[in-house]
Amino acid sequence: MKAITFVTQKGGSGKSTLCISLAVAAQERGLSVCILEMDRQATISDWLDHRTAEGPEVAQIDATQIEGVMNQLRDSAYDYVFIDTPGVDSAGTLSAIRAADLCIIPCRPTPADLRAFKPTLAAIYRLEKKFAFVLNQTPPRSYRIRDAADGLAVLGILPDVNIVARTDHQDAIGVGQGVTEFNPKGQAALEVRKLWGWIEKRMQVSRSESKQGIKQVIKNAKAA
Ligand SMILES: Nc1ncnc2c1ncn2[C@@H]1O[C@H](COP(=O)(O)OP(=O)(O)OP(=O)(O)O)[C@@H](O)[C@H]1O
Ligand SMILES: [Mg+2]
């Protein structure tokens, strides 16, 4: 089981929306996913209330529960646990970062969003976690995206796909679906599938990096 935490203090950047649509896209690839919702706003529970299709399972938890829940889930049959966090700094946010194998930081290409993730990034660095930005709600094409992408690429990993602002995202959530279910052939669905493909590869890189770590440990042990 691998955990992916969607995190940034900036409200409305797209944590819950991406969490839902990526969970559905992962499910469509045959993976089993559950979502831990740490936000009292309950965007994901509301979404689930409108959902008629099977899965992913959703559970609401608070900061006091996450460590125990994650310990139980580590050896579970889930391929992925997605953790959705609130748009404010809280004890729960820090625990959710701590629990993550990868943190996804959604970010709109606006000066306010680009400034707002700094405390999140500081916490991620402090806890030595892998992370990636996702440029979300972008215009289809603009100098702003290029500037934001250049800035983010310097700070960390940026996928090879941006998520453009499209009504499919809003409409899908409204009827309890992911964008890939709502309009499977639409551009929003294509972008989300591409993003999930990128994230899966990134998780594999994480695994091979940790293998490299072990090789290094063995090498060091032999040399000692
Ligand atoms: N790519 C997109 N295109 C169009 N609308 C989007 C997109 N991503 C998110 N939205 C819309 O933006 C709003 C905020 O998104 P969302 O609730 O996912 O943000 P959030 O980061 O979870 O916010 P909070 O911090 O308040 O939990 C929602 O109305 C959602 O439908
Ligand atoms: Mg949210």
Tab-separated table of C-alpha atoms and ligand atoms in Angstrom:
chain	number	residue	atom	x	y	z
A	1	MET	CA	0.000	0.000	0.000
A	2	LYS	CA	1.186	3.471	-0.898
A	3	ALA	CA	-0.197	6.724	0.472
A	4	ILE	CA	-0.689	9.899	-1.543
A	5	THR	CA	-1.522	13.085	0.367
A	6	PHE	CA	-3.154	16.057	-1.369
A	7	VAL	CA	-1.964	19.089	0.480
A	8	THR	CA	-1.587	22.860	0.368
A	9	GLN	CA	-2.878	25.552	2.665
A	10	LYS	CA	-4.365	27.434	-0.243
A	11	GLY	CA	-8.128	26.849	-0.242
A	12	GLY	CA	-9.798	26.037	-3.532
A	13	SER	CA	-6.658	24.961	-5.376
A	14	GLY	CA	-8.178	21.589	-6.259
A	15	LYS	CA	-7.046	19.089	-3.598
A	16	SER	CA	-10.436	17.389	-3.237
A	17	THR	CA	-11.284	17.549	-6.949
A	18	LEU	CA	-7.993	15.944	-7.993
A	19	CYS	CA	-8.147	13.437	-5.132
A	20	ILE	CA	-11.545	12.213	-6.339
A	21	SER	CA	-10.831	12.097	-10.069
A	22	LEU	CA	-7.407	10.509	-9.620
A	23	ALA	CA	-8.884	7.896	-7.259
A	24	VAL	CA	-11.486	7.018	-9.881
A	25	ALA	CA	-8.848	6.981	-12.650
A	26	ALA	CA	-6.673	4.645	-10.545
A	27	GLN	CA	-9.686	2.387	-9.940
A	28	GLU	CA	-10.338	2.272	-13.678
A	29	ARG	CA	-6.780	0.929	-14.063
A	30	GLY	CA	-7.738	-1.992	-11.796
A	31	LEU	CA	-6.202	-0.625	-8.603
A	32	SER	CA	-7.957	-0.643	-5.248
A	33	VAL	CA	-8.076	2.783	-3.650
A	34	CYS	CA	-9.575	4.222	-0.496
A	35	ILE	CA	-9.792	7.864	0.521
A	36	LEU	CA	-9.207	9.266	3.986
A	37	GLU	CA	-10.926	12.614	4.347
A	38	MET	CA	-9.393	14.915	6.943
A	39	ASP	CA	-11.374	18.021	6.017
A	40	ARG	CA	-14.525	18.848	8.012
A	41	GLN	CA	-15.800	20.646	4.903
A	42	ALA	CA	-16.476	17.067	3.751
A	43	THR	CA	-16.282	17.692	-0.015
A	44	ILE	CA	-15.517	14.022	-0.595
A	45	SER	CA	-18.241	12.665	1.690
A	46	ASP	CA	-20.714	14.952	-0.089
A	47	TRP	CA	-19.490	13.590	-3.405
A	48	LEU	CA	-19.963	10.050	-2.119
A	49	ASP	CA	-23.566	10.849	-1.152
A	50	HIS	CA	-24.272	11.495	-4.846
A	51	ARG	CA	-22.324	8.492	-6.078
A	52	THR	CA	-24.049	5.456	-7.527
A	53	ALA	CA	-20.972	3.574	-8.838
A	54	GLU	CA	-18.870	1.212	-6.692
A	55	GLY	CA	-15.841	2.488	-4.786
A	56	PRO	CA	-13.596	4.049	-3.812
A	57	GLU	CA	-14.333	3.642	-0.111
A	58	VAL	CA	-14.204	6.890	1.851
A	59	ALA	CA	-13.672	7.388	5.587
A	60	GLN	CA	-13.616	10.632	7.535
A	61	ILE	CA	-10.880	10.787	10.147
A	62	ASP	CA	-9.273	13.433	12.349
A	63	ALA	CA	-5.715	14.167	13.397
A	64	THR	CA	-5.890	11.880	16.431
A	65	GLN	CA	-6.797	8.871	14.276
A	66	ILE	CA	-4.465	9.054	11.311
A	67	GLU	CA	-1.440	7.300	12.776
A	68	GLY	CA	-3.464	4.325	14.043
A	69	VAL	CA	-5.479	4.109	10.839
A	70	MET	CA	-2.361	4.227	8.648
A	71	ASN	CA	-0.686	1.519	10.756
A	72	GLN	CA	-3.686	-0.716	10.109
A	73	LEU	CA	-3.767	0.143	6.411
A	74	ARG	CA	-0.063	-0.453	5.717
A	75	ASP	CA	-0.619	-4.199	5.329
A	76	SER	CA	-4.092	-3.950	3.845
A	77	ALA	CA	-5.161	-5.060	0.371
A	78	TYR	CA	-5.454	-1.473	-0.882
A	79	ASP	CA	-2.976	-0.473	-3.541
A	80	TYR	CA	-3.345	3.194	-2.649
A	81	VAL	CA	-4.676	5.314	0.167
A	82	PHE	CA	-5.402	8.905	-0.855
A	83	ILE	CA	-5.525	11.492	1.923
A	84	ASP	CA	-7.440	14.752	1.371
A	85	THR	CA	-6.451	17.557	3.733
A	86	PRO	CA	-8.084	20.893	4.625
A	87	GLY	CA	-7.024	24.226	3.138
A	88	VAL	CA	-5.728	25.432	6.497
A	89	ASP	CA	-2.645	24.493	8.431
A	90	SER	CA	-3.508	22.010	11.185
A	91	ALA	CA	-2.070	19.167	13.223
A	92	GLY	CA	-3.874	16.819	10.860
A	93	THR	CA	-2.131	18.274	7.828
A	94	LEU	CA	1.282	17.585	9.303
A	95	SER	CA	0.323	13.985	10.187
A	96	ALA	CA	-1.046	13.515	6.670
A	97	ILE	CA	2.263	14.669	5.190
A	98	ARG	CA	4.103	12.345	7.576
A	99	ALA	CA	1.958	9.401	6.413
A	100	ALA	CA	2.589	10.083	2.705
A	101	ASP	CA	4.787	8.253	0.230
A	102	LEU	CA	4.088	11.138	-2.143
A	103	CYS	CA	2.578	14.577	-1.519
A	104	ILE	CA	0.676	16.233	-4.356
A	105	ILE	CA	0.520	20.030	-4.164
A	106	PRO	CA	-2.186	21.388	-6.485
A	107	CYS	CA	-1.500	24.948	-7.464
A	108	ARG	CA	-3.301	27.451	-9.667
A	109	PRO	CA	-1.016	29.597	-11.815
A	110	THR	CA	-1.698	32.747	-9.790
A	111	PRO	CA	0.728	34.771	-7.661
A	112	ALA	CA	-1.394	34.118	-4.540
A	113	ASP	CA	-1.323	30.337	-5.049
A	114	LEU	CA	2.352	30.340	-5.906
A	115	ARG	CA	3.101	32.131	-2.628
A	116	ALA	CA	0.671	30.142	-0.498
A	117	PHE	CA	2.277	26.700	-0.738
A	118	LYS	CA	5.526	27.783	0.909
A	119	PRO	CA	4.641	26.650	4.474
A	120	THR	CA	3.416	23.326	3.043
A	121	LEU	CA	6.647	22.873	1.142
A	122	ALA	CA	8.669	23.726	4.242
A	123	ALA	CA	6.861	20.973	6.176
A	124	ILE	CA	7.394	18.509	3.314
A	125	TYR	CA	11.113	19.306	3.224
A	126	ARG	CA	11.360	19.009	7.007
A	127	LEU	CA	9.766	15.556	6.893
A	128	GLU	CA	11.889	14.619	3.841
A	129	LYS	CA	8.897	13.567	1.768
A	130	LYS	CA	8.646	13.123	-1.975
A	131	PHE	CA	6.352	15.612	-3.619
A	132	ALA	CA	5.082	16.919	-6.915
A	133	PHE	CA	3.225	20.061	-7.899
A	134	VAL	CA	0.207	19.865	-10.163
A	135	LEU	CA	-0.733	23.017	-12.026
A	136	ASN	CA	-4.525	23.039	-11.807
A	137	GLN	CA	-7.311	25.225	-13.189
A	138	THR	CA	-4.951	26.635	-15.770
A	139	PRO	CA	-6.084	28.492	-18.862
A	140	PRO	CA	-5.660	26.265	-21.953
A	141	ARG	CA	-2.607	28.237	-22.994
A	142	SER	CA	-0.973	31.346	-21.559
A	143	TYR	CA	2.356	32.895	-20.648
A	144	ARG	CA	1.209	32.590	-17.026
A	145	ILE	CA	1.369	28.797	-17.191
A	146	ARG	CA	4.841	28.881	-18.653
A	147	ASP	CA	6.064	31.288	-15.966
A	148	ALA	CA	4.439	29.269	-13.175
A	149	ALA	CA	5.736	25.986	-14.610
A	150	ASP	CA	9.269	27.351	-14.854
A	151	GLY	CA	9.092	28.548	-11.238
A	152	LEU	CA	7.702	25.258	-9.933
A	153	ALA	CA	10.105	23.132	-11.957
A	154	VAL	CA	12.967	24.870	-10.137
A	155	LEU	CA	11.401	24.055	-6.758
A	156	GLY	CA	10.556	20.438	-7.402
A	157	ILE	CA	8.986	17.882	-9.614
A	158	LEU	CA	6.326	18.958	-12.087
A	159	PRO	CA	4.332	16.418	-14.161
A	160	ASP	CA	4.264	16.668	-17.938
A	161	VAL	CA	0.567	17.547	-17.874
A	162	ASN	CA	-1.379	20.522	-16.495
A	163	ILE	CA	-5.019	20.271	-15.499
A	164	VAL	CA	-6.909	22.923	-17.442
A	165	ALA	CA	-9.959	24.677	-15.903
A	166	ARG	CA	-12.922	22.792	-17.374
A	167	THR	CA	-16.535	22.537	-16.302
A	168	ASP	CA	-16.300	18.714	-16.532
A	169	HIS	CA	-14.471	18.793	-13.177
A	170	GLN	CA	-17.263	20.717	-11.456
A	171	ASP	CA	-20.073	18.777	-13.125
A	172	ALA	CA	-18.508	15.374	-12.424
A	173	ILE	CA	-18.153	16.083	-8.703
A	174	GLY	CA	-21.754	17.340	-8.611
A	175	VAL	CA	-23.096	13.975	-9.762
A	176	GLY	CA	-20.774	11.764	-7.726
A	177	GLN	CA	-18.362	10.862	-10.505
A	178	GLY	CA	-14.755	11.350	-11.498
A	179	VAL	CA	-14.091	13.227	-14.754
A	180	THR	CA	-13.057	9.999	-16.483
A	181	GLU	CA	-16.520	8.582	-15.779
A	182	PHE	CA	-18.429	11.781	-16.481
A	183	ASN	CA	-16.987	12.432	-19.929
A	184	PRO	CA	-14.558	9.601	-20.718
A	185	LYS	CA	-13.449	11.063	-24.053
A	186	GLY	CA	-13.220	14.684	-22.899
A	187	GLN	CA	-10.006	16.650	-22.499
A	188	ALA	CA	-10.368	16.768	-18.702
A	189	ALA	CA	-10.509	12.955	-18.602
A	190	LEU	CA	-7.479	12.663	-20.885
A	191	GLU	CA	-5.489	15.034	-18.666
A	192	VAL	CA	-6.427	13.214	-15.461
A	193	ARG	CA	-5.535	9.805	-16.954
A	194	LYS	CA	-2.204	11.201	-18.107
A	195	LEU	CA	-1.587	12.681	-14.664
A	196	TRP	CA	-2.385	9.360	-12.975
A	197	GLY	CA	0.027	7.595	-15.353
A	198	TRP	CA	2.724	10.080	-14.381
A	199	ILE	CA	2.031	9.634	-10.656
A	200	GLU	CA	2.165	5.839	-10.931
A	201	LYS	CA	5.542	6.080	-12.639
A	202	ARG	CA	6.721	8.487	-9.968
A	203	MET	CA	5.695	5.957	-7.293
A	204	GLN	CA	7.717	3.295	-9.100
A	205	VAL	CA	10.691	5.650	-9.166
A	206	SER	CA	10.163	6.001	-5.417
A	207	ARG	CA	10.415	2.241	-5.088
A	208	SER	CA	13.538	1.924	-7.240
A	209	GLU	CA	15.103	4.827	-5.363
A	210	SER	CA	14.500	3.018	-2.100
A	211	LYS	CA	16.020	-0.150	-3.628
A	212	GLN	CA	19.036	1.915	-4.577
A	213	GLY	CA	19.108	3.034	-0.979
A	214	ILE	CA	19.359	-0.575	0.176
A	215	LYS	CA	22.091	-1.310	-2.401
A	216	GLN	CA	23.991	1.641	-1.044
A	217	VAL	CA	23.513	0.354	2.492
A	218	ILE	CA	24.861	-3.090	1.465
A	219	LYS	CA	27.801	-1.471	-0.333
A	220	ASN	CA	28.547	0.605	2.723
A	221	ALA	CA	28.297	-2.451	4.959
A	222	LYS	CA	30.766	-4.378	2.747
A	223	ALA	CA	33.171	-1.466	2.777
A	224	ALA	CA	33.004	-1.162	6.567
B	1	LIG	N1	-9.447	21.792	-13.141
B	1	LIG	C1	-10.559	22.396	-12.694
B	1	LIG	N2	-11.420	22.981	-13.558
B	1	LIG	C2	-12.533	23.606	-13.136
B	1	LIG	N3	-12.877	23.722	-11.854
B	1	LIG	C3	-12.083	23.162	-10.928
B	1	LIG	C4	-10.882	22.462	-11.286
B	1	LIG	N4	-10.291	22.028	-10.150
B	1	LIG	C5	-11.074	22.421	-9.148
B	1	LIG	N5	-12.147	23.110	-9.605
B	1	LIG	C6	-13.220	23.754	-8.812
B	1	LIG	O1	-12.610	24.647	-7.887
B	1	LIG	C7	-13.272	24.607	-6.650
B	1	LIG	C8	-12.290	24.258	-5.551
B	1	LIG	O2	-11.821	22.949	-5.762
B	1	LIG	P1	-11.573	21.952	-4.539
B	1	LIG	O3	-12.744	21.943	-3.610
B	1	LIG	O4	-11.128	20.669	-5.118
B	1	LIG	O5	-10.348	22.702	-3.840
B	1	LIG	P2	-9.656	22.342	-2.456
B	1	LIG	O6	-8.204	22.614	-2.615
B	1	LIG	O7	-10.058	20.982	-2.033
B	1	LIG	O8	-10.319	23.436	-1.501
B	1	LIG	P3	-10.302	23.427	0.123
B	1	LIG	O9	-8.932	23.858	0.528
B	1	LIG	O10	-11.355	24.444	0.467
B	1	LIG	O11	-10.614	22.043	0.562
B	1	LIG	C9	-14.414	23.625	-6.799
B	1	LIG	O12	-15.582	24.320	-7.083
B	1	LIG	C10	-13.998	22.757	-7.984
B	1	LIG	O13	-15.112	22.269	-8.707
B	2	MG	MG	-10.991	20.274	-0.309
